[in-house]
Short mmCIF file of C-alpha atoms in Angstrom, two decimals:
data_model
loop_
_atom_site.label_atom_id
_atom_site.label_comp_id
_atom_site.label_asym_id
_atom_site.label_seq_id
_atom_site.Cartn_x
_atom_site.Cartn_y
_atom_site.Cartn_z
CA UNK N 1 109.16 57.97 121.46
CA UNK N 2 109.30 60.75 118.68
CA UNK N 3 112.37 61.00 116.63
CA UNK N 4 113.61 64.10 118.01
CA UNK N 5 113.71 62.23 121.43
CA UNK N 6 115.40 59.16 119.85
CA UNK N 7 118.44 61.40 118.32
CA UNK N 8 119.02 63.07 121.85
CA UNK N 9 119.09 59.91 123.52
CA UNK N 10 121.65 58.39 120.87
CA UNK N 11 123.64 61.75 121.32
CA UNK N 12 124.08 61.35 124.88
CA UNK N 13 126.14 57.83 124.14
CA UNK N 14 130.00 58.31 123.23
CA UNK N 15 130.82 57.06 119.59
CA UNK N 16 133.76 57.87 117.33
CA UNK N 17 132.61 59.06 113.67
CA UNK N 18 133.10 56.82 111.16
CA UNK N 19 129.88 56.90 109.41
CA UNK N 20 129.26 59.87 106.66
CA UNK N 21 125.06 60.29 107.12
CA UNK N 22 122.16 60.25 105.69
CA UNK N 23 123.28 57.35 103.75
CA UNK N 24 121.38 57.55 100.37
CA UNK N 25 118.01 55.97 99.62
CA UNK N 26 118.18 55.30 95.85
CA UNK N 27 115.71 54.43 93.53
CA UNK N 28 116.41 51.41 91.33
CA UNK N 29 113.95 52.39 87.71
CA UNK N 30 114.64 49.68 85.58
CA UNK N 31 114.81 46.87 88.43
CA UNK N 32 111.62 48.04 89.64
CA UNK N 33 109.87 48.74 85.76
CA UNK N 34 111.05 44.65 85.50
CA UNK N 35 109.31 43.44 88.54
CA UNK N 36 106.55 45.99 88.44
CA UNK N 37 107.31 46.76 92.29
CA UNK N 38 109.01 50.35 93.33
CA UNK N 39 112.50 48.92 94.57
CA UNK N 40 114.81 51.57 96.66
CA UNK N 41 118.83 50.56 97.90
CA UNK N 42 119.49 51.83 101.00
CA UNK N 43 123.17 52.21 100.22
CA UNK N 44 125.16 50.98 103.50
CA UNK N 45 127.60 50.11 101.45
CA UNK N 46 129.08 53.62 100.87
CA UNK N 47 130.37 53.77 104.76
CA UNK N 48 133.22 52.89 106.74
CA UNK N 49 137.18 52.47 105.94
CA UNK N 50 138.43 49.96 103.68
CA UNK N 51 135.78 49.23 100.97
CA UNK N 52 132.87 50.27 103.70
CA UNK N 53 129.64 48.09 104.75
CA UNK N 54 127.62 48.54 107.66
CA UNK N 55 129.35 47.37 110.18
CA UNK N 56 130.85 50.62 110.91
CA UNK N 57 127.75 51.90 112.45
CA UNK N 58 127.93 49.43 114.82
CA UNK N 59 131.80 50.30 115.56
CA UNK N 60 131.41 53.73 116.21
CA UNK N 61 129.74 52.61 119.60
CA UNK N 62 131.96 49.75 119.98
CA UNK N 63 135.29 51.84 119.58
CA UNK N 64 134.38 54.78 121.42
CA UNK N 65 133.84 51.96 124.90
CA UNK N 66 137.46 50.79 123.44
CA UNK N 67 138.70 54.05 123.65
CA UNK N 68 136.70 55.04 126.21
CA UNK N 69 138.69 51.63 128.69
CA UNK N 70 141.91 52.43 127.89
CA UNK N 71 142.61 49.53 125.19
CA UNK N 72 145.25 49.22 122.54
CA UNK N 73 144.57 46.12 121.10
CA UNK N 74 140.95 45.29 119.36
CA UNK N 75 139.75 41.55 119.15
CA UNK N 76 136.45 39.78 116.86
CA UNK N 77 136.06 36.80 114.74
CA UNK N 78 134.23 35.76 111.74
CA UNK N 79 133.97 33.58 108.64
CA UNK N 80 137.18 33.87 106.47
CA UNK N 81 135.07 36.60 104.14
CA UNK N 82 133.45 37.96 107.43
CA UNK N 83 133.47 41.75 106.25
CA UNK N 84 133.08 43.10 110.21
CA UNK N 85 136.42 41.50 111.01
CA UNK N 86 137.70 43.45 108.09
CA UNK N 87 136.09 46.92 108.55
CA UNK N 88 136.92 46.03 112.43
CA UNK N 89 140.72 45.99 111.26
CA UNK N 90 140.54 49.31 109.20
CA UNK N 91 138.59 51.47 111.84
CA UNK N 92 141.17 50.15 114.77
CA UNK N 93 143.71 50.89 112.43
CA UNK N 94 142.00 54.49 112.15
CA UNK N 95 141.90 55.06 115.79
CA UNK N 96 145.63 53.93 116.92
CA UNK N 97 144.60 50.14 117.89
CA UNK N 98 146.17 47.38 117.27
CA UNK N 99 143.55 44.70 115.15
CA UNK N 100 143.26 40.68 116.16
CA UNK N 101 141.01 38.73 113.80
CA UNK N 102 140.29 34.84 114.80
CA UNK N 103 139.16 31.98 112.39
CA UNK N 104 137.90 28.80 113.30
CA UNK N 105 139.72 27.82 109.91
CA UNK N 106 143.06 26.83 108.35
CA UNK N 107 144.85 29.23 106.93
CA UNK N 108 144.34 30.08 103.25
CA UNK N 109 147.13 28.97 100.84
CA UNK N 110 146.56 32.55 98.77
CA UNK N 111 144.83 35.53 100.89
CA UNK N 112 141.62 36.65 98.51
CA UNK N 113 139.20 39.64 98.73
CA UNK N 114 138.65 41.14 103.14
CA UNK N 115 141.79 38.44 104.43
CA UNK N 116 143.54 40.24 101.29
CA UNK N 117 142.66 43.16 103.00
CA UNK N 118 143.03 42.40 106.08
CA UNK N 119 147.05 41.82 105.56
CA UNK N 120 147.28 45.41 103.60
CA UNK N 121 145.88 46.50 107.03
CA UNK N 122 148.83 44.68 109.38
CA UNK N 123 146.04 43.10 111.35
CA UNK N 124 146.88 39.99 113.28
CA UNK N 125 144.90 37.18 111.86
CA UNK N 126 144.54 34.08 114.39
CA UNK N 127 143.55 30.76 112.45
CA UNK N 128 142.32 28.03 113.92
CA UNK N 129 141.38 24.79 112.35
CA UNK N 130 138.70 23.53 115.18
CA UNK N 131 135.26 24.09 115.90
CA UNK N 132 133.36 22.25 113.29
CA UNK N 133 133.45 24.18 110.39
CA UNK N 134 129.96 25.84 109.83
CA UNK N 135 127.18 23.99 111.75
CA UNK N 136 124.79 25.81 113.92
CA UNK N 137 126.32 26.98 117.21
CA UNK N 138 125.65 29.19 119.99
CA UNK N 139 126.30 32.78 119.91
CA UNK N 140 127.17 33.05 123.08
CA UNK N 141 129.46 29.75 123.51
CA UNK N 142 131.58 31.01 120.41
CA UNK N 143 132.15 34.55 121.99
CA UNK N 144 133.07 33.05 125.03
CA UNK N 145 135.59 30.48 123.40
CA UNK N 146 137.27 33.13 121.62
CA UNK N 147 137.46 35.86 124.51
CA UNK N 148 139.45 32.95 126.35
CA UNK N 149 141.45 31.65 123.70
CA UNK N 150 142.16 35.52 122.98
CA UNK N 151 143.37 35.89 126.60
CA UNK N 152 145.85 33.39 125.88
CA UNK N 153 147.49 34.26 122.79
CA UNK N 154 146.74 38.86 122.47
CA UNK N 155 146.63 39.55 126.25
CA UNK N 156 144.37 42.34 127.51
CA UNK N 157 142.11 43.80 124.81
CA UNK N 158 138.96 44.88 123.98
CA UNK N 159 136.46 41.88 122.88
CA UNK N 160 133.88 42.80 120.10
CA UNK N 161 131.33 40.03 119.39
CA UNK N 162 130.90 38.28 115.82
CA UNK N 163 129.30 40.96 113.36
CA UNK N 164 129.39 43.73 116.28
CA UNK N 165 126.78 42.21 117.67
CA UNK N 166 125.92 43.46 121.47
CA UNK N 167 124.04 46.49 122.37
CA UNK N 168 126.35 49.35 121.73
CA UNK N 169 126.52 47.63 118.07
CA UNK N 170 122.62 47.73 117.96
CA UNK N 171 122.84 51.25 118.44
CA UNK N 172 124.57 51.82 115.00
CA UNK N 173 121.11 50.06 113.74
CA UNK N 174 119.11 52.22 116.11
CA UNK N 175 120.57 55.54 114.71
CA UNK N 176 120.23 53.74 111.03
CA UNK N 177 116.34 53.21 112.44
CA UNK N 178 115.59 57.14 112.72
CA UNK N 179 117.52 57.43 109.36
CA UNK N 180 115.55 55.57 106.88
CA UNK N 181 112.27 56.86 108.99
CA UNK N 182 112.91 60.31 108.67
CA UNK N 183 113.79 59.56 104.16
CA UNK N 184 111.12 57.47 104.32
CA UNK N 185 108.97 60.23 105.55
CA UNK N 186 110.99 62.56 103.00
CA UNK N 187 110.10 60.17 100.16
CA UNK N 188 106.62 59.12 101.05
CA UNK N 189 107.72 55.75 101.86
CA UNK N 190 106.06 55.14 105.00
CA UNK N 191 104.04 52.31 104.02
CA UNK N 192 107.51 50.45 102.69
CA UNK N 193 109.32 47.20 103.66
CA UNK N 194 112.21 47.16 104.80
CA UNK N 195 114.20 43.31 103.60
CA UNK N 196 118.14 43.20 104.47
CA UNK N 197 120.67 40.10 104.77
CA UNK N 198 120.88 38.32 108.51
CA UNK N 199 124.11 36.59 109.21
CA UNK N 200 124.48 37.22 113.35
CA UNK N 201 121.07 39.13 113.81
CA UNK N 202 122.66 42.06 115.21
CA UNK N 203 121.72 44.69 112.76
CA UNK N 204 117.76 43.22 112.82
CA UNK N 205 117.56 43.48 116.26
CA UNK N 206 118.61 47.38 116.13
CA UNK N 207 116.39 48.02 113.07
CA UNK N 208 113.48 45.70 114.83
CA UNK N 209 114.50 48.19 118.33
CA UNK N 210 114.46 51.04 115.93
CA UNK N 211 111.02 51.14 114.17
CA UNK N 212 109.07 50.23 117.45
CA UNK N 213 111.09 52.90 119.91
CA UNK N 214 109.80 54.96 116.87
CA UNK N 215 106.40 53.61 116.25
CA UNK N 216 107.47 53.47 112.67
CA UNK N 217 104.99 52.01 110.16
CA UNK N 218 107.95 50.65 108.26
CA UNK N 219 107.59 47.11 108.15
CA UNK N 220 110.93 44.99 108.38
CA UNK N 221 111.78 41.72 107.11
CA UNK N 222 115.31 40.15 107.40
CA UNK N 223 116.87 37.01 105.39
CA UNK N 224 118.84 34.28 107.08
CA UNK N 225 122.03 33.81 104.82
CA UNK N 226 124.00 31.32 106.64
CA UNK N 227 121.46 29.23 109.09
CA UNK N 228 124.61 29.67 111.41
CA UNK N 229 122.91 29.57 115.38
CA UNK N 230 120.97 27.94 117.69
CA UNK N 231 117.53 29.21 119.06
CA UNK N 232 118.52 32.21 116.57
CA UNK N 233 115.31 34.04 116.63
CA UNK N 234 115.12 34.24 120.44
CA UNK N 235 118.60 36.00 120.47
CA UNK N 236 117.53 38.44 118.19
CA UNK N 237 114.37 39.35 120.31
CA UNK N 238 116.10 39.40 123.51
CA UNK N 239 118.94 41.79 121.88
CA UNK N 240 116.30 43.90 120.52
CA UNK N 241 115.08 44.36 124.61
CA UNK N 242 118.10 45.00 125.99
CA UNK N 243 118.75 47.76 123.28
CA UNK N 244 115.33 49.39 124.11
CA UNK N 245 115.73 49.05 127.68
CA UNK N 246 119.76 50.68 127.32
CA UNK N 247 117.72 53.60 125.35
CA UNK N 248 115.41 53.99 128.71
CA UNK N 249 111.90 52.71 126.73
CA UNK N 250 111.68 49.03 127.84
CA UNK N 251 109.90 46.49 125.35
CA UNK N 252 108.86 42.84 125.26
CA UNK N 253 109.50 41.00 122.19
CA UNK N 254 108.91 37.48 121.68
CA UNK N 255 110.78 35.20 119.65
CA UNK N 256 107.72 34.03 117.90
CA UNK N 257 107.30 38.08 116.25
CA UNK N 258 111.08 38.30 115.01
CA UNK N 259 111.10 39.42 111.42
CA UNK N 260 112.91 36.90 109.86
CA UNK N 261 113.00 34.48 107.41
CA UNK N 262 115.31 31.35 108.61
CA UNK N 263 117.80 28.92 106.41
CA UNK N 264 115.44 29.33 103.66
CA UNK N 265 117.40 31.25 101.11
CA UNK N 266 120.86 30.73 102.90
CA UNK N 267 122.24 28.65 99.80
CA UNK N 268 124.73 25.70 100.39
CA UNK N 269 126.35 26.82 103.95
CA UNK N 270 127.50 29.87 105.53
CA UNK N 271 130.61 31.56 103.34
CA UNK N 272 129.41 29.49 100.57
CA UNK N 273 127.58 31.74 97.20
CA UNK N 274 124.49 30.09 96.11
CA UNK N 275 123.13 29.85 92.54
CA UNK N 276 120.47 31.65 93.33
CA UNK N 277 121.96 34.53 95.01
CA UNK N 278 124.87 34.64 91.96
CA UNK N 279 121.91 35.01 89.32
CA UNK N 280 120.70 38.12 91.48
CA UNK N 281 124.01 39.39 91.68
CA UNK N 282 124.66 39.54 87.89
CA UNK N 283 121.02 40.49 87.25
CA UNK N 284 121.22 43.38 89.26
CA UNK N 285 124.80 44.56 87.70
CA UNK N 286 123.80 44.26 83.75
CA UNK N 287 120.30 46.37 85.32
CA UNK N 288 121.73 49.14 87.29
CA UNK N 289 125.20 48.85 87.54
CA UNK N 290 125.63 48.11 91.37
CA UNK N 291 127.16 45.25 92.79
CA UNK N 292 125.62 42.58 95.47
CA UNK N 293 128.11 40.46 96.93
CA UNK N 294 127.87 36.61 96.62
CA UNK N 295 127.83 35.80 100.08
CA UNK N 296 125.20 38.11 101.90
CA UNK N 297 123.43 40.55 99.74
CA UNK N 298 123.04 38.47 96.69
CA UNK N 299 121.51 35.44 98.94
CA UNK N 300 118.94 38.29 100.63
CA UNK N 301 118.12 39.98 97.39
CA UNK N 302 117.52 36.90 95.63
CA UNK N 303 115.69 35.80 98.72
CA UNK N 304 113.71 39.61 98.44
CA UNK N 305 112.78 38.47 95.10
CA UNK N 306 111.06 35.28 95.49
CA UNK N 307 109.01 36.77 98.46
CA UNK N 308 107.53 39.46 95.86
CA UNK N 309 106.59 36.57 93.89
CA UNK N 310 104.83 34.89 96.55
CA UNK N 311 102.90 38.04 97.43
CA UNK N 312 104.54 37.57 100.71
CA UNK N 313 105.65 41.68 100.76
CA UNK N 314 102.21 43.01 100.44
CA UNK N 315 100.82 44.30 97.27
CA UNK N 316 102.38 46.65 95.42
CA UNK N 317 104.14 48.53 98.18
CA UNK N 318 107.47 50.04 97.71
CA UNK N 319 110.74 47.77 99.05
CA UNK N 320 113.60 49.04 100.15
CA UNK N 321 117.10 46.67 100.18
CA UNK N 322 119.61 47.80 102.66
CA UNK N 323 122.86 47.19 100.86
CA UNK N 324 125.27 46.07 103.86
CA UNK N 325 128.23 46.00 101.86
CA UNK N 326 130.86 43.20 101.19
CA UNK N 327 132.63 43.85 98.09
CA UNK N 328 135.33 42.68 98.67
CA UNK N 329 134.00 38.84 98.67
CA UNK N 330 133.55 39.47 94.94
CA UNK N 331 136.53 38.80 94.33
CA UNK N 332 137.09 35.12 96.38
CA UNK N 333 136.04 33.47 94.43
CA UNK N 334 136.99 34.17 90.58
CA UNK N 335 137.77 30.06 90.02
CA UNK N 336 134.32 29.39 91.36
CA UNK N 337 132.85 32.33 89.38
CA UNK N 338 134.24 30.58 85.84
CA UNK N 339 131.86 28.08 86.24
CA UNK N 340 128.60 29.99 87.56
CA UNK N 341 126.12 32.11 87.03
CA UNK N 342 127.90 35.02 88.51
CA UNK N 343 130.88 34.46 85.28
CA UNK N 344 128.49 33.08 82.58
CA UNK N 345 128.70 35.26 79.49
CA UNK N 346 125.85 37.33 77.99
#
């Protein structure tokens, strides 16, 4: 499918604009005159209410079906950091609808960084202190606990999956897809990787839908930062097919082909910042001045890194990092922080 083709098809869907696009591609000179590899940010992190992050590609599909049904009142879950649940709050906000954010945790003593922002917002956060804190679960079990449980407690509303993560939220990574292929073209990047964070695989699986409706010789690679699901690799591939097929171009993808490197680089758990990943962080601030945050980019850029070094990313090709976002999280953890890498003086 050419690009031209791709755009008309995404046209003909119903979405509500939150996204300001092309996001820019940035070059990163002294990173990459470090490493000795061209490094570019895709900076996702500029979009969406309330601090931004990419999620809010995936909710102008989402909301517009809200809309679209009549709702008032907006439902998802996430980690107590999860950034969707907090750009989820803002955009319903936005729109007129009311925001319910669930937690399979206790409730914080002191609200920090997105359930800080989350209250500024008014959104109705729902915590609950079952479900076995972080270990591996499925996707589709925990979506259908908390569509039930929020049944009981909001009433009618609109359900949006953990990190947006269905195929009108692949969509948003669709449309990101032509994006970066028509800069990369701009830029004479075709021959570029493509390395994000992975915490619920929706955003790979629009990307991964993306570059093949396109035929794009972008190659993608995403990084597992909280080894969260079961059989995670064949959800992604069989959300990347139902996003080609909802686009009318059907494809097969096998688990075995998904782009992705698993619990590797994911640090100490889910939520939890990593050595590693806080290293990057700081690294990356005294370079170029842009923040990472310590629970999903940091992980994945560190994890970037220490691909390069394994001459697992080619040789000598250009990289680009899509910055998802997450600010916020910087600032959960300043009592950790005293003690790390990511507050160590220098």
């Amino acid at each position: 499918m050419d690009a031209e083709a791709l755009a008309r098809r995404l046209e003909a869907i119903p979405r509500v604009p939150l996204v300001n696009e092309p996001t820019p591609l940035e070059y990163l000179p002294r990173f990459s005159a470090a490493i000795g590899r061209p490094i570019y940010l895709k900076r996702d992190d500029h979009i969406g209410p309330a601090m931004g992050g990419n999620k809010a590609r995936k909710l102008e599909y989402l909301l517009a079906d809200a809309l679209r049904w009549g709702h008032h009142r907006v439902v998802t879950y996430g980690g107590l950091q999860s950034n969707h649940a907090r750009i989820t709050a803002a955009a319903a906000r936005r729109l007129g609808l009311e925001p319910h954010l669930f937690y399979f945790a206790p409730r914080p003593s002191r609200l920090t960084g997105n359930l800080l922002v989350n209250d500024l917002l008014g959104a109705h956060m729902h915590f609950l202190p079952f479900g076995g804190g972080t270990r591996p679960r499925s996707l589709a079990w925990t979506d259908f606990l908390v569509h039930l449980l929020a049944w009981v407690r909001v009433g009618r509303h609109y359900f949006i999956p953990v990190g947006g993560r269905s195929v009108l939220g692949g969509l948003g990574y669709v449309r990101a897809a032509l994006e970066l292929h028509r800069q990369a073209q701009a830029e004479g990047l075709e021959n570029a990787w493509v390395v994000m964070a992975v915490g619920t695989g929706g955003m790979l699986a629009g990307l991964w839908a993306g570059f093949t409706l396109l035929r794009s010789p972008l190659r993608l690679l995403g990084i597992d930062i909280g080894a969260l699901w079961k059989n995670f690799p064949t959800t992604v591939a069989r959300l990347a097919e139902r996003i080609c097929a909802r686009l009318g171009e059907p494809h097969r993808f096998s688990a075995t082909e998904v782009p992705l490197i698993e619990r590797t680089y994911a640090g100490p758990s889910y939520g939890v910042p990593s050595p590693e990943g806080n290293e990057t962080l700081r690294r990356l601030a005294r370079m170029e001045g842009i923040l990472l945050d310590p629970i999903y980019t940091a992980k994945a850029f560190a994890g970037m890194l220490k691909q390069i070094e394994k001459g697992q990313l080619g040789k000598g090709e250009p990289v680009i990092f899509l910055h998802s976002g997450g600010l916020p999280a910087l600032f959960a953890f300043e009592e950790q922080a005293q003690d790390s890498a990511l507050g160590e003086p220098g």
